[in-house]
Amino acid sequence: KAASVEELLSAMTPDLIDALKELLNKASKPKEEEPKAEAPQDEEQKAEQKFSEIEKNYHSLKEKTKTAKENPKVLVNEMYGNQWFMAGGNTFVAHYLRDAGAKYILAEDHSDRSVPMSFEEVLAKSQNTPFWVNAGNYKTKKELLRINPSYEKISAFRQGNIYSINARQKGNANDYFESGTVRADWVLKDYILIFHPELLPHEELTY
């Protein structure tokens, strides 16, 4: 003879009865639908929207530099061994500097890659140049001098307008070479803040 429900329950402990009730409650509840994965098209649309936003920001920043009172001369990069690898006048760095309202000392060059130069050539080319950007990831002038004591002869070094890329560096990783390859608007914004801080009074350097 099969046992009745009442007989089964009377043979169970209160803990087992509570556990059984919990299982029955869970079983009676409708299953929640799992979130659907976004379609590839949605991801593509998001990427396009982000690109449009960055492009819009970039052009808006570039427009601001048209009101700048001057276009200061600027030197870039640093020495490696016996050569100073300057960005060519048709590289993305040169384009950033132009759009930021600065006069790059190799702006007339047509190369789209680095141009190796001797220290003497750079020194002659950078006379009366008040700014030096992309000067490695050094934090002090003393660090630069330890690498090359001749840096002291550079006009921008003596004026103290030296800008390295170290604000987002952790160990050997530098976010400039990650997010900076995408966020062109942030890079341009930093250059404008260096050359024309009065144009962006409420902004801060990113890299």
PDB file of C-alpha atoms in Angstrom:
ATOM      1  CA  LYS A   1       0.000   0.000   0.000  1.00  0.00           C
ATOM      2  CA  ALA A   2       1.398   3.425  -0.988  1.00  0.00           C
ATOM      3  CA  ALA A   3       1.869   5.892   1.851  1.00  0.00           C
ATOM      4  CA  SER A   4      -0.317   8.978   1.900  1.00  0.00           C
ATOM      5  CA  VAL A   5       1.124  12.483   1.836  1.00  0.00           C
ATOM      6  CA  GLU A   6       0.115  12.925   5.494  1.00  0.00           C
ATOM      7  CA  GLU A   7       1.983   9.757   6.486  1.00  0.00           C
ATOM      8  CA  LEU A   8       5.123  10.865   4.592  1.00  0.00           C
ATOM      9  CA  LEU A   9       5.076  14.293   6.204  1.00  0.00           C
ATOM     10  CA  SER A  10       4.596  12.863   9.678  1.00  0.00           C
ATOM     11  CA  ALA A  11       7.724  10.757   9.197  1.00  0.00           C
ATOM     12  CA  MET A  12       9.862  13.776   8.193  1.00  0.00           C
ATOM     13  CA  THR A  13      11.684  16.130  10.516  1.00  0.00           C
ATOM     14  CA  PRO A  14      10.765  19.853  10.555  1.00  0.00           C
ATOM     15  CA  ASP A  15      14.072  20.691   8.781  1.00  0.00           C
ATOM     16  CA  LEU A  16      13.315  18.289   5.935  1.00  0.00           C
ATOM     17  CA  ILE A  17       9.780  19.670   5.616  1.00  0.00           C
ATOM     18  CA  ASP A  18      11.151  23.264   5.334  1.00  0.00           C
ATOM     19  CA  ALA A  19      13.697  22.168   2.737  1.00  0.00           C
ATOM     20  CA  LEU A  20      10.968  20.436   0.729  1.00  0.00           C
ATOM     21  CA  LYS A  21       8.791  23.550   0.831  1.00  0.00           C
ATOM     22  CA  GLU A  22      11.688  25.689  -0.424  1.00  0.00           C
ATOM     23  CA  LEU A  23      12.304  23.321  -3.329  1.00  0.00           C
ATOM     24  CA  LEU A  24       8.621  23.336  -4.259  1.00  0.00           C
ATOM     25  CA  ASN A  25       8.517  27.146  -4.140  1.00  0.00           C
ATOM     26  CA  LYS A  26      11.538  27.417  -6.432  1.00  0.00           C
ATOM     27  CA  ALA A  27      10.066  24.907  -8.845  1.00  0.00           C
ATOM     28  CA  SER A  28       6.773  26.828  -9.026  1.00  0.00           C
ATOM     29  CA  LYS A  29       8.439  30.162  -9.893  1.00  0.00           C
ATOM     30  CA  PRO A  30       8.821  30.975 -13.603  1.00  0.00           C
ATOM     31  CA  LYS A  31      12.412  30.955 -14.779  1.00  0.00           C
ATOM     32  CA  GLU A  32      13.930  34.357 -15.429  1.00  0.00           C
ATOM     33  CA  GLU A  33      14.958  34.870 -18.975  1.00  0.00           C
ATOM     34  CA  GLU A  34      18.670  35.169 -19.494  1.00  0.00           C
ATOM     35  CA  PRO A  35      19.761  38.518 -20.949  1.00  0.00           C
ATOM     36  CA  LYS A  36      20.158  38.280 -24.653  1.00  0.00           C
ATOM     37  CA  ALA A  37      23.614  38.856 -26.053  1.00  0.00           C
ATOM     38  CA  GLU A  38      23.847  42.031 -28.078  1.00  0.00           C
ATOM     39  CA  ALA A  39      23.797  41.478 -31.781  1.00  0.00           C
ATOM     40  CA  PRO A  40      27.013  42.242 -33.657  1.00  0.00           C
ATOM     41  CA  GLN A  41      25.147  45.067 -35.372  1.00  0.00           C
ATOM     42  CA  ASP A  42      24.478  46.735 -32.005  1.00  0.00           C
ATOM     43  CA  GLU A  43      28.152  46.567 -31.108  1.00  0.00           C
ATOM     44  CA  GLU A  44      29.057  48.041 -34.480  1.00  0.00           C
ATOM     45  CA  GLN A  45      26.590  50.882 -33.996  1.00  0.00           C
ATOM     46  CA  LYS A  46      28.052  51.645 -30.570  1.00  0.00           C
ATOM     47  CA  ALA A  47      31.549  51.729 -32.038  1.00  0.00           C
ATOM     48  CA  GLU A  48      30.422  54.079 -34.820  1.00  0.00           C
ATOM     49  CA  GLN A  49      28.704  56.369 -32.306  1.00  0.00           C
ATOM     50  CA  LYS A  50      31.857  56.482 -30.182  1.00  0.00           C
ATOM     51  CA  PHE A  51      34.001  57.258 -33.204  1.00  0.00           C
ATOM     52  CA  SER A  52      31.633  60.066 -34.215  1.00  0.00           C
ATOM     53  CA  GLU A  53      31.790  61.491 -30.700  1.00  0.00           C
ATOM     54  CA  ILE A  54      35.613  61.475 -30.698  1.00  0.00           C
ATOM     55  CA  GLU A  55      35.729  63.028 -34.175  1.00  0.00           C
ATOM     56  CA  LYS A  56      33.272  65.751 -33.143  1.00  0.00           C
ATOM     57  CA  ASN A  57      35.271  66.533 -29.986  1.00  0.00           C
ATOM     58  CA  TYR A  58      38.508  66.674 -31.983  1.00  0.00           C
ATOM     59  CA  HIS A  59      37.198  69.167 -34.530  1.00  0.00           C
ATOM     60  CA  SER A  60      35.619  71.273 -31.795  1.00  0.00           C
ATOM     61  CA  LEU A  61      38.991  71.481 -30.005  1.00  0.00           C
ATOM     62  CA  LYS A  62      40.812  72.252 -33.237  1.00  0.00           C
ATOM     63  CA  GLU A  63      38.437  75.155 -33.912  1.00  0.00           C
ATOM     64  CA  LYS A  64      39.316  76.693 -30.556  1.00  0.00           C
ATOM     65  CA  THR A  65      42.984  77.084 -31.548  1.00  0.00           C
ATOM     66  CA  LYS A  66      42.029  79.488 -34.343  1.00  0.00           C
ATOM     67  CA  THR A  67      41.608  82.144 -31.677  1.00  0.00           C
ATOM     68  CA  ALA A  68      45.118  81.584 -30.254  1.00  0.00           C
ATOM     69  CA  LYS A  69      47.269  84.723 -30.230  1.00  0.00           C
ATOM     70  CA  GLU A  70      50.459  82.923 -31.233  1.00  0.00           C
ATOM     71  CA  ASN A  71      51.818  79.595 -32.454  1.00  0.00           C
ATOM     72  CA  PRO A  72      54.788  78.690 -30.236  1.00  0.00           C
ATOM     73  CA  LYS A  73      57.620  76.573 -31.566  1.00  0.00           C
ATOM     74  CA  VAL A  74      57.915  73.043 -30.205  1.00  0.00           C
ATOM     75  CA  LEU A  75      60.504  70.259 -30.052  1.00  0.00           C
ATOM     76  CA  VAL A  76      59.544  66.575 -29.659  1.00  0.00           C
ATOM     77  CA  ASN A  77      60.952  63.233 -28.514  1.00  0.00           C
ATOM     78  CA  GLU A  78      64.419  62.519 -27.114  1.00  0.00           C
ATOM     79  CA  MET A  79      67.784  61.006 -27.939  1.00  0.00           C
ATOM     80  CA  TYR A  80      68.434  57.275 -28.246  1.00  0.00           C
ATOM     81  CA  GLY A  81      72.126  56.562 -28.276  1.00  0.00           C
ATOM     82  CA  ASN A  82      73.751  59.125 -30.543  1.00  0.00           C
ATOM     83  CA  GLN A  83      70.638  60.082 -32.482  1.00  0.00           C
ATOM     84  CA  TRP A  84      67.541  62.116 -31.817  1.00  0.00           C
ATOM     85  CA  PHE A  85      64.599  60.550 -33.617  1.00  0.00           C
ATOM     86  CA  MET A  86      62.369  63.474 -34.516  1.00  0.00           C
ATOM     87  CA  ALA A  87      58.850  62.891 -35.814  1.00  0.00           C
ATOM     88  CA  GLY A  88      58.630  63.627 -39.530  1.00  0.00           C
ATOM     89  CA  GLY A  89      56.569  66.615 -40.642  1.00  0.00           C
ATOM     90  CA  ASN A  90      53.833  64.353 -42.042  1.00  0.00           C
ATOM     91  CA  THR A  91      53.431  62.070 -39.018  1.00  0.00           C
ATOM     92  CA  PHE A  92      50.427  61.954 -36.704  1.00  0.00           C
ATOM     93  CA  VAL A  93      52.486  63.774 -34.039  1.00  0.00           C
ATOM     94  CA  ALA A  94      53.187  66.668 -36.417  1.00  0.00           C
ATOM     95  CA  HIS A  95      49.484  66.829 -37.305  1.00  0.00           C
ATOM     96  CA  TYR A  96      48.530  66.953 -33.619  1.00  0.00           C
ATOM     97  CA  LEU A  97      50.932  69.836 -33.020  1.00  0.00           C
ATOM     98  CA  ARG A  98      49.619  71.771 -36.006  1.00  0.00           C
ATOM     99  CA  ASP A  99      45.994  71.240 -34.926  1.00  0.00           C
ATOM    100  CA  ALA A 100      46.923  72.307 -31.386  1.00  0.00           C
ATOM    101  CA  GLY A 101      48.136  75.666 -32.644  1.00  0.00           C
ATOM    102  CA  ALA A 102      51.883  75.069 -32.339  1.00  0.00           C
ATOM    103  CA  LYS A 103      54.709  75.444 -34.836  1.00  0.00           C
ATOM    104  CA  TYR A 104      56.664  72.203 -35.052  1.00  0.00           C
ATOM    105  CA  ILE A 105      60.335  72.721 -35.849  1.00  0.00           C
ATOM    106  CA  LEU A 106      60.156  70.055 -38.581  1.00  0.00           C
ATOM    107  CA  ALA A 107      56.792  71.168 -39.971  1.00  0.00           C
ATOM    108  CA  GLU A 108      58.329  71.715 -43.412  1.00  0.00           C
ATOM    109  CA  ASP A 109      59.582  68.131 -43.553  1.00  0.00           C
ATOM    110  CA  HIS A 110      57.447  65.775 -45.670  1.00  0.00           C
ATOM    111  CA  SER A 111      58.408  62.473 -44.060  1.00  0.00           C
ATOM    112  CA  ASP A 112      55.729  60.258 -42.511  1.00  0.00           C
ATOM    113  CA  ARG A 113      58.215  58.511 -40.222  1.00  0.00           C
ATOM    114  CA  SER A 114      60.929  59.339 -37.706  1.00  0.00           C
ATOM    115  CA  VAL A 115      63.829  61.459 -38.870  1.00  0.00           C
ATOM    116  CA  PRO A 116      67.182  60.615 -37.209  1.00  0.00           C
ATOM    117  CA  MET A 117      69.194  63.728 -36.340  1.00  0.00           C
ATOM    118  CA  SER A 118      72.356  64.439 -34.386  1.00  0.00           C
ATOM    119  CA  PHE A 119      72.184  66.432 -31.162  1.00  0.00           C
ATOM    120  CA  GLU A 120      73.948  69.324 -32.865  1.00  0.00           C
ATOM    121  CA  GLU A 121      71.342  69.415 -35.642  1.00  0.00           C
ATOM    122  CA  VAL A 122      68.478  69.432 -33.143  1.00  0.00           C
ATOM    123  CA  LEU A 123      70.185  72.082 -31.031  1.00  0.00           C
ATOM    124  CA  ALA A 124      70.568  74.362 -34.055  1.00  0.00           C
ATOM    125  CA  LYS A 125      67.021  73.707 -35.202  1.00  0.00           C
ATOM    126  CA  SER A 126      65.463  74.291 -31.775  1.00  0.00           C
ATOM    127  CA  GLN A 127      66.970  77.670 -30.943  1.00  0.00           C
ATOM    128  CA  ASN A 128      64.361  79.929 -29.322  1.00  0.00           C
ATOM    129  CA  THR A 129      61.942  77.014 -29.041  1.00  0.00           C
ATOM    130  CA  PRO A 130      60.040  77.358 -25.740  1.00  0.00           C
ATOM    131  CA  PHE A 131      58.362  73.934 -25.608  1.00  0.00           C
ATOM    132  CA  TRP A 132      59.605  70.350 -25.533  1.00  0.00           C
ATOM    133  CA  VAL A 133      56.940  67.615 -25.562  1.00  0.00           C
ATOM    134  CA  ASN A 134      56.932  63.796 -25.617  1.00  0.00           C
ATOM    135  CA  ALA A 135      60.191  63.856 -23.677  1.00  0.00           C
ATOM    136  CA  GLY A 136      60.020  60.207 -22.652  1.00  0.00           C
ATOM    137  CA  ASN A 137      58.438  59.368 -19.312  1.00  0.00           C
ATOM    138  CA  TYR A 138      60.870  61.229 -17.057  1.00  0.00           C
ATOM    139  CA  LYS A 139      59.539  63.099 -14.047  1.00  0.00           C
ATOM    140  CA  THR A 140      62.350  65.565 -13.369  1.00  0.00           C
ATOM    141  CA  LYS A 141      64.962  67.565 -15.232  1.00  0.00           C
ATOM    142  CA  LYS A 142      67.634  65.747 -13.224  1.00  0.00           C
ATOM    143  CA  GLU A 143      66.510  62.438 -14.710  1.00  0.00           C
ATOM    144  CA  LEU A 144      66.875  63.873 -18.204  1.00  0.00           C
ATOM    145  CA  LEU A 145      70.336  65.186 -17.451  1.00  0.00           C
ATOM    146  CA  ARG A 146      71.416  61.778 -16.172  1.00  0.00           C
ATOM    147  CA  ILE A 147      70.490  60.385 -19.580  1.00  0.00           C
ATOM    148  CA  ASN A 148      72.210  63.173 -21.490  1.00  0.00           C
ATOM    149  CA  PRO A 149      73.928  66.162 -19.803  1.00  0.00           C
ATOM    150  CA  SER A 150      73.819  68.020 -23.129  1.00  0.00           C
ATOM    151  CA  TYR A 151      70.066  68.476 -22.756  1.00  0.00           C
ATOM    152  CA  GLU A 152      70.924  71.482 -20.613  1.00  0.00           C
ATOM    153  CA  LYS A 153      71.831  73.343 -23.810  1.00  0.00           C
ATOM    154  CA  ILE A 154      68.298  72.988 -25.167  1.00  0.00           C
ATOM    155  CA  SER A 155      66.315  76.238 -25.007  1.00  0.00           C
ATOM    156  CA  ALA A 156      63.099  74.557 -23.814  1.00  0.00           C
ATOM    157  CA  PHE A 157      65.041  72.725 -21.096  1.00  0.00           C
ATOM    158  CA  ARG A 158      66.401  75.987 -19.714  1.00  0.00           C
ATOM    159  CA  GLN A 159      62.918  77.534 -19.787  1.00  0.00           C
ATOM    160  CA  GLY A 160      61.447  74.532 -17.996  1.00  0.00           C
ATOM    161  CA  ASN A 161      58.628  73.865 -20.475  1.00  0.00           C
ATOM    162  CA  ILE A 162      59.233  70.120 -20.710  1.00  0.00           C
ATOM    163  CA  TYR A 163      56.344  67.677 -20.936  1.00  0.00           C
ATOM    164  CA  SER A 164      56.748  63.922 -20.562  1.00  0.00           C
ATOM    165  CA  ILE A 165      54.130  61.202 -20.997  1.00  0.00           C
ATOM    166  CA  ASN A 166      53.822  59.723 -17.526  1.00  0.00           C
ATOM    167  CA  ALA A 167      50.473  60.738 -15.986  1.00  0.00           C
ATOM    168  CA  ARG A 168      48.917  57.346 -16.726  1.00  0.00           C
ATOM    169  CA  GLN A 169      51.911  55.112 -16.350  1.00  0.00           C
ATOM    170  CA  LYS A 170      51.933  52.135 -13.991  1.00  0.00           C
ATOM    171  CA  GLY A 171      55.126  50.135 -14.000  1.00  0.00           C
ATOM    172  CA  ASN A 172      56.045  49.454 -17.605  1.00  0.00           C
ATOM    173  CA  ALA A 173      52.498  50.033 -18.872  1.00  0.00           C
ATOM    174  CA  ASN A 174      51.555  53.454 -20.211  1.00  0.00           C
ATOM    175  CA  ASP A 175      47.928  54.140 -21.071  1.00  0.00           C
ATOM    176  CA  TYR A 176      48.987  56.762 -23.623  1.00  0.00           C
ATOM    177  CA  PHE A 177      49.970  53.903 -25.936  1.00  0.00           C
ATOM    178  CA  GLU A 178      46.622  52.180 -25.347  1.00  0.00           C
ATOM    179  CA  SER A 179      43.684  54.578 -24.958  1.00  0.00           C
ATOM    180  CA  GLY A 180      45.723  57.360 -26.579  1.00  0.00           C
ATOM    181  CA  THR A 181      45.737  55.469 -29.877  1.00  0.00           C
ATOM    182  CA  VAL A 182      41.940  55.756 -29.926  1.00  0.00           C
ATOM    183  CA  ARG A 183      41.174  58.955 -27.994  1.00  0.00           C
ATOM    184  CA  ALA A 184      42.674  61.432 -30.426  1.00  0.00           C
ATOM    185  CA  ASP A 185      40.531  64.132 -28.816  1.00  0.00           C
ATOM    186  CA  TRP A 186      42.215  63.583 -25.429  1.00  0.00           C
ATOM    187  CA  VAL A 187      45.678  63.773 -26.988  1.00  0.00           C
ATOM    188  CA  LEU A 188      44.838  66.989 -28.839  1.00  0.00           C
ATOM    189  CA  LYS A 189      43.300  68.432 -25.682  1.00  0.00           C
ATOM    190  CA  ASP A 190      46.560  67.820 -23.799  1.00  0.00           C
ATOM    191  CA  TYR A 191      48.614  69.593 -26.453  1.00  0.00           C
ATOM    192  CA  ILE A 192      46.259  72.575 -26.453  1.00  0.00           C
ATOM    193  CA  LEU A 193      46.505  72.767 -22.655  1.00  0.00           C
ATOM    194  CA  ILE A 194      50.294  72.891 -22.980  1.00  0.00           C
ATOM    195  CA  PHE A 195      50.476  75.574 -25.672  1.00  0.00           C
ATOM    196  CA  HIS A 196      47.274  77.520 -25.014  1.00  0.00           C
ATOM    197  CA  PRO A 197      45.939  76.786 -21.495  1.00  0.00           C
ATOM    198  CA  GLU A 198      43.741  79.885 -21.646  1.00  0.00           C
ATOM    199  CA  LEU A 199      41.592  78.176 -24.301  1.00  0.00           C
ATOM    200  CA  LEU A 200      40.620  75.321 -21.952  1.00  0.00           C
ATOM    201  CA  PRO A 201      40.477  76.865 -18.482  1.00  0.00           C
ATOM    202  CA  HIS A 202      38.447  74.037 -16.917  1.00  0.00           C
ATOM    203  CA  GLU A 203      40.356  71.066 -18.358  1.00  0.00           C
ATOM    204  CA  GLU A 204      43.284  69.040 -17.003  1.00  0.00           C
ATOM    205  CA  LEU A 205      46.041  67.048 -18.670  1.00  0.00           C
ATOM    206  CA  THR A 206      45.216  63.393 -19.288  1.00  0.00           C
ATOM    207  CA  TYR A 207      48.504  61.840 -20.334  1.00  0.00           C
TER     208      TYR A 207
END
